[in-house]
CSV table of C-alpha atoms in Angstrom, one decimal:
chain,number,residue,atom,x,y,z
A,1,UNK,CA,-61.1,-27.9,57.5
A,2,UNK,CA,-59.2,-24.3,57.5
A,3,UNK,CA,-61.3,-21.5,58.0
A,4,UNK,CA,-62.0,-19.6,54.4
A,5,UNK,CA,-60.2,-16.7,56.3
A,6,UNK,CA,-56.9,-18.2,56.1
A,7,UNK,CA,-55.5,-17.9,52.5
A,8,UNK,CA,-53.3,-21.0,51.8
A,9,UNK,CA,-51.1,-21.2,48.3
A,10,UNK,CA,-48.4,-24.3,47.1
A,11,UNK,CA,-45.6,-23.8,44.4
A,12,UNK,CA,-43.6,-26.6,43.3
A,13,UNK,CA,-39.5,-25.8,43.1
A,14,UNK,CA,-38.8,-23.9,40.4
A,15,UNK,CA,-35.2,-26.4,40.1
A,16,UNK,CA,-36.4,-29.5,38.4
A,17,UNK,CA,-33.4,-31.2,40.5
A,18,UNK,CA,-35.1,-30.2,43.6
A,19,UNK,CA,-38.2,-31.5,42.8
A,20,UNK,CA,-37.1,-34.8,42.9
A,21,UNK,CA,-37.1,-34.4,47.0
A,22,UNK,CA,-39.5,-31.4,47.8
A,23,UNK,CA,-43.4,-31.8,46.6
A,24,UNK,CA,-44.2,-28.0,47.1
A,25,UNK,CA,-43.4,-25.4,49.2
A,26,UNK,CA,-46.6,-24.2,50.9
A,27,UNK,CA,-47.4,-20.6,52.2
A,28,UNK,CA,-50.4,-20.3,55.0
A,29,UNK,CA,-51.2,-16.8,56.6
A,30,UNK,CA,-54.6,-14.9,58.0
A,31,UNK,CA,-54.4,-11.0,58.7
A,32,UNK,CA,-57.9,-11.7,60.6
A,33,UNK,CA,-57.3,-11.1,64.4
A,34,UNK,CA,-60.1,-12.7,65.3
A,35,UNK,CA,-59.6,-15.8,62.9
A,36,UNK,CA,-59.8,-19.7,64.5
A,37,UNK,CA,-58.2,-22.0,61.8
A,38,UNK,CA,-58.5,-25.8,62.8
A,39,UNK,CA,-57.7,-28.6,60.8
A,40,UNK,CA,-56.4,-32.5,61.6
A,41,UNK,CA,-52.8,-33.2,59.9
A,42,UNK,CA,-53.7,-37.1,59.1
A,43,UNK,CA,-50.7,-39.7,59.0
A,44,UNK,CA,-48.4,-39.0,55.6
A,45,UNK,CA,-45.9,-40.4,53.5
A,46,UNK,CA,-45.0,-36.7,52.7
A,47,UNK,CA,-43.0,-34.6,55.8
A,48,UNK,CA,-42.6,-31.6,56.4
A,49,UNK,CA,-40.6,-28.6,57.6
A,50,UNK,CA,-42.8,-25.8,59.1
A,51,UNK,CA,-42.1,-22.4,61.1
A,52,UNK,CA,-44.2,-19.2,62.0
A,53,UNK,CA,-43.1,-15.5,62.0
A,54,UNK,CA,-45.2,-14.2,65.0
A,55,UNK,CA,-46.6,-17.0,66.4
A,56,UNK,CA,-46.2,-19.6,69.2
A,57,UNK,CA,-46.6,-23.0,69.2
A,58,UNK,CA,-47.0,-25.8,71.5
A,59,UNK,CA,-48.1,-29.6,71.1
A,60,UNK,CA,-49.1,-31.6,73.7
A,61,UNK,CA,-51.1,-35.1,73.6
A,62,UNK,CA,-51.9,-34.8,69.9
A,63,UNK,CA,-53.2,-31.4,70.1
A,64,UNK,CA,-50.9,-28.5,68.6
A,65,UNK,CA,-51.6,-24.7,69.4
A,66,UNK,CA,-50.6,-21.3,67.6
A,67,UNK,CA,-50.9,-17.9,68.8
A,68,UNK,CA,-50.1,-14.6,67.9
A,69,UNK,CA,-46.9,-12.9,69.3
A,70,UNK,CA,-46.5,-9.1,69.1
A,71,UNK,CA,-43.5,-9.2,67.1
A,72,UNK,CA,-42.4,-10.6,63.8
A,73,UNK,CA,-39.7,-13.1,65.2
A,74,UNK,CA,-39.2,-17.0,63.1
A,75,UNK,CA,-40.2,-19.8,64.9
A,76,UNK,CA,-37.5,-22.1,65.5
A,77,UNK,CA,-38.4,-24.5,62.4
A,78,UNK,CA,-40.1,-27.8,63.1
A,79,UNK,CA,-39.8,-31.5,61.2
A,80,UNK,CA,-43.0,-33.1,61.5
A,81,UNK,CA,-43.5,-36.9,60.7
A,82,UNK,CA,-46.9,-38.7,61.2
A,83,UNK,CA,-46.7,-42.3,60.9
A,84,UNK,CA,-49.5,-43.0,63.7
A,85,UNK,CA,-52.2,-41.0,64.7
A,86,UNK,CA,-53.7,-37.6,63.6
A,87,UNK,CA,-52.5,-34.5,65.2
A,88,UNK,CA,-55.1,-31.7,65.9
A,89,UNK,CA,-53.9,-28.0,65.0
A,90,UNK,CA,-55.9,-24.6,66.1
A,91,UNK,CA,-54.5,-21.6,65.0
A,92,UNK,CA,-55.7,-18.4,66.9
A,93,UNK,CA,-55.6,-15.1,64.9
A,94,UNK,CA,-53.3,-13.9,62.4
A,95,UNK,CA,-50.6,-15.9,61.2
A,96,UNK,CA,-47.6,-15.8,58.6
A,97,UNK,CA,-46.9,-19.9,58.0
A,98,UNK,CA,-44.0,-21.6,55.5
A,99,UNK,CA,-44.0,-25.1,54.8
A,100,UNK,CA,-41.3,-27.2,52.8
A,101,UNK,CA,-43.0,-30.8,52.3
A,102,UNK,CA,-40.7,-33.3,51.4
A,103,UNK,CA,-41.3,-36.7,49.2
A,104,UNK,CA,-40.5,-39.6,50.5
A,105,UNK,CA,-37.0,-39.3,51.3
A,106,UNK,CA,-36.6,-36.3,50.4
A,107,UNK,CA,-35.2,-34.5,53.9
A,108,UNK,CA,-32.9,-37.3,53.5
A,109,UNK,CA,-31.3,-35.6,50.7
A,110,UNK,CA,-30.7,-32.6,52.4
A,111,UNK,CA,-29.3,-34.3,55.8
A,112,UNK,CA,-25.7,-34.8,56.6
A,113,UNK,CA,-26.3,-37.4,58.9
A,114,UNK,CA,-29.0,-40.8,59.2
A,115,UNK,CA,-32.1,-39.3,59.4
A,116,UNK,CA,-32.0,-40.9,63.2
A,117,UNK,CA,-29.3,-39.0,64.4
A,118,UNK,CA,-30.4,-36.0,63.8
A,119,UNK,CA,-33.9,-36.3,65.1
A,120,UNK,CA,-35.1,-38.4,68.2
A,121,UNK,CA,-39.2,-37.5,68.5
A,122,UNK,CA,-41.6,-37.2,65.8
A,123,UNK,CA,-41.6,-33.7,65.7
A,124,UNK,CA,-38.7,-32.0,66.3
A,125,UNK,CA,-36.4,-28.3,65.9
A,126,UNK,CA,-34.6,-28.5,62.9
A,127,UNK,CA,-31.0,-27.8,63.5
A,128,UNK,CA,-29.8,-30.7,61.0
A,129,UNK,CA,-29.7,-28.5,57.9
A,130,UNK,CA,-27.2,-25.9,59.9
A,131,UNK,CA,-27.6,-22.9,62.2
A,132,UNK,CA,-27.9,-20.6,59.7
A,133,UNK,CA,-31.4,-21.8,58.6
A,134,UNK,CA,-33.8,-20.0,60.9
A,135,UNK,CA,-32.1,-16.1,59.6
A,136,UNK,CA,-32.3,-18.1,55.7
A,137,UNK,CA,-36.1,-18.6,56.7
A,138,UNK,CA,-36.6,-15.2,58.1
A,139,UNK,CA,-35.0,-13.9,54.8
A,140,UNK,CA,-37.9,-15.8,52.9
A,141,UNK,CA,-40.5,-14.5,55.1
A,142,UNK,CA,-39.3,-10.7,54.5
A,143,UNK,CA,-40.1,-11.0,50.5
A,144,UNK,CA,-43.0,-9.1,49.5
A,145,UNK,CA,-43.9,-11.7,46.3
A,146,UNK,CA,-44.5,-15.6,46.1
A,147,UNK,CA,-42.6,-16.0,42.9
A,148,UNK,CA,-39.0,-14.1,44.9
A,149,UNK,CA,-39.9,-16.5,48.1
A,150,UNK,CA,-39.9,-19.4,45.8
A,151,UNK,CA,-36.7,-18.2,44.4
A,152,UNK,CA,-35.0,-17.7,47.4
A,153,UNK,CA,-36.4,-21.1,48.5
A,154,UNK,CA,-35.1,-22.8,45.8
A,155,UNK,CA,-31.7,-21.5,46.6
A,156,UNK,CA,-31.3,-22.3,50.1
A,157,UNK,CA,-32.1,-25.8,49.4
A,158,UNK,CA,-29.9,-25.7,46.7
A,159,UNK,CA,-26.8,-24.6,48.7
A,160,UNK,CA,-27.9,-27.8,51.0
A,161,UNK,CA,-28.4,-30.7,48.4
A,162,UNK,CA,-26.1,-33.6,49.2
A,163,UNK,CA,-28.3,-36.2,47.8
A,164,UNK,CA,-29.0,-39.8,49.1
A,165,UNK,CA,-28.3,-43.3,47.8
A,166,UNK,CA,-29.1,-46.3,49.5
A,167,UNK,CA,-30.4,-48.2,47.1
A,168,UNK,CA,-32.3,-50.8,48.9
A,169,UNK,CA,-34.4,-48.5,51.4
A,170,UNK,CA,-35.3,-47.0,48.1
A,171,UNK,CA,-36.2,-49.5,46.1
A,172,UNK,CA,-38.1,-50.9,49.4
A,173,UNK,CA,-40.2,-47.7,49.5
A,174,UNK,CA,-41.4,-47.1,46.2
A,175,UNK,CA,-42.1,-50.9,46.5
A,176,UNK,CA,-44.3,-49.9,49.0
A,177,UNK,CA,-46.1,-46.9,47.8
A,178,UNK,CA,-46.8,-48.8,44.1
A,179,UNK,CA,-48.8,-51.7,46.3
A,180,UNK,CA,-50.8,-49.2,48.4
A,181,UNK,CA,-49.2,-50.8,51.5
A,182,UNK,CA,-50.0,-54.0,50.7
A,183,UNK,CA,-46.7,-55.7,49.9
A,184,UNK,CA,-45.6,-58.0,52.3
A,185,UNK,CA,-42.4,-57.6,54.3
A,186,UNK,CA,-41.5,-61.6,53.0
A,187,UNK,CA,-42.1,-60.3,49.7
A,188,UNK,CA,-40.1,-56.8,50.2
A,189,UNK,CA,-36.9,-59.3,51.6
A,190,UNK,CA,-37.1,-61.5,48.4
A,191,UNK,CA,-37.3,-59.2,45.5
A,192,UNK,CA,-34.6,-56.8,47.5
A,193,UNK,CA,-32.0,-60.3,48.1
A,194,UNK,CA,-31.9,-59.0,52.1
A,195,UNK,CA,-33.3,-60.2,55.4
A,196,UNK,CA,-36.0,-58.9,57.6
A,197,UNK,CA,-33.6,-57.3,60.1
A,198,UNK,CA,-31.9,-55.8,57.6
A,199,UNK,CA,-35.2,-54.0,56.2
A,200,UNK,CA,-36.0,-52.7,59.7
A,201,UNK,CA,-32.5,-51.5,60.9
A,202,UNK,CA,-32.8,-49.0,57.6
A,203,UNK,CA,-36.4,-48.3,58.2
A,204,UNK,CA,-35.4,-47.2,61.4
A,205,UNK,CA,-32.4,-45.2,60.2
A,206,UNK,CA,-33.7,-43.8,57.1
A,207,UNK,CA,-37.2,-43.3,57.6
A,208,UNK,CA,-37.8,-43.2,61.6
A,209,UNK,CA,-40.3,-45.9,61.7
A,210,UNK,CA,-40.5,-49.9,61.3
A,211,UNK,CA,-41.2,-51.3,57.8
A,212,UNK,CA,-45.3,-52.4,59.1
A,213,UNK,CA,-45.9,-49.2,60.3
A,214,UNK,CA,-44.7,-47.6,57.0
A,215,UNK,CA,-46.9,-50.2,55.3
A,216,UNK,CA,-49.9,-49.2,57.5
A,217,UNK,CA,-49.6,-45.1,57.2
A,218,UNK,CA,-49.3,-45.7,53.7
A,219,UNK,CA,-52.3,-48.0,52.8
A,220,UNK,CA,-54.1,-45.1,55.1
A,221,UNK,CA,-53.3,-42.0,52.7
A,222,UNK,CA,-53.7,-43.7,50.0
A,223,UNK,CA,-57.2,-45.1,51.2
A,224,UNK,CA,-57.7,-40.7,52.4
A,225,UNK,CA,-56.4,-39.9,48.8
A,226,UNK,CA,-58.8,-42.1,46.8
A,227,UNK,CA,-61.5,-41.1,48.7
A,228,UNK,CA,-60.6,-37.3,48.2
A,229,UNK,CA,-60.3,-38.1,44.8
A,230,UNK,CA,-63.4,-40.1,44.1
A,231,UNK,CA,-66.1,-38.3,46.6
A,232,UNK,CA,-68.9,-39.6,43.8
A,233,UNK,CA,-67.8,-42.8,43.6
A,234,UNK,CA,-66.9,-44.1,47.2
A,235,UNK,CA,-68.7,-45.3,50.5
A,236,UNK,CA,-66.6,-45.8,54.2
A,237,UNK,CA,-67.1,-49.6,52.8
A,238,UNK,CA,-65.2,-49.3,50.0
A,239,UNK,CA,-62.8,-46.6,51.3
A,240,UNK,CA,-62.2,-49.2,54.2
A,241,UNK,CA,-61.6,-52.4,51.9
């Protein structure tokens, strides 16, 4: 859970275009020195673009680490996709944190190239949406109120909107996300008239994962979301069923 002194705030895009590909942009900070924030970031159909101003960050064997630096300089900003296992996070002290989380596809919309090309691990230095990003980042962080860092948000993304149409792999995923996960991949190759191979080939391209282990992430957050939605009404049996 985050420590109650963090503050953490979401907006959605003010652009109703941009909505289409970015869920909310998210602002996380603490002004407590002495402030331990730890959370788990669970697998999700959502991704996200994250960077610090004064802070460090490392990540080793599923454990990621932030600490205070004695300046005010933009981490180098970091896609994170979690398709397998949960990733610990502490964050030590104070901290200034922005995060663009994406829909499904969304970055994809923003990208230049196949998602694969432009990133080889599952968390990775954003460079892909051009090397003037990090000082457009740094410019957000400078703004004194949410509603102008939304703004300026809104228009750096924007400038960078070259959409994304491949029907199939789009089709294939909301296929996916309206059965919980539980479509089958025989199923998926029927209704969409292509083969197996085909399916995983733009999985792999478009989305950085095979077509099972998007099934399985997704049939866990939406078991995490029910649960988080129905705390009443659930047990671990049903939650697990």
């Amino acid at each position: 859970m985050v420590s109650n002194r963090s503050t953490f705030l979401s907006f959605k895009p003010n652009d109703t275009q941009l909505r289409k590909y970015i869920a909310y942009y998210y602002f996380h900070y603490c002004d407590d020195e002495n402030s331990v924030v730890k959370f788990e970031f669970y697998p999700n159909f959502e991704h996200a673009i994250t960077a610090y101003q004064g802070s460090s960050f490392s990540i080793d064997q599923g454990q990621a680490v932030v600490k205070p630096l004695n300046n005010k300089i933009v981490s180098t900003p970091l896609y994170s996709i979690n398709i397998k296992s949960k990733v610990g996070v502490s964050i030590y002290g104070k901290f200034n944190k922005i995060g663009i989380v994406f829909h499904p596809l969304g970055i994809n919309a923003f990208a230049k190239s196949n998602l694969d090309e432009v990133i080889s691990t599952y968390f990775e230095p954003v460079h892909f949406l051009g090397a003037e990003f990090l000082a457009e980042l740094e410019s957000v962080f400078e703004l004194s109120s949410f509603e102008e860092k939304v703004s300026q948000l809104d228009f750096i993304f924007q400038q960078k909107l070259v959409h994304f149409q491949v029907p199939i792999i789009q089709t294939a995923v909301q296929l996916i996300l309206e059965s919980n996960g539980f479509i089958k991949v025989e199923e998926l190759s029927e209704q969409l008239k292509v083969s197996r191979k085909t399916l995983l080939r733009l999985f792999k391209k478009h989305l950085f994962s095979s077509v099972e282990e998007y099934k399985k992430m997704v049939m866990f957050r939406k078991a995490l979301i029910y649960a988080k939605e129905n705390p009443e009404d659930v047990n671990l049996t049903d939650i697990a069923l």
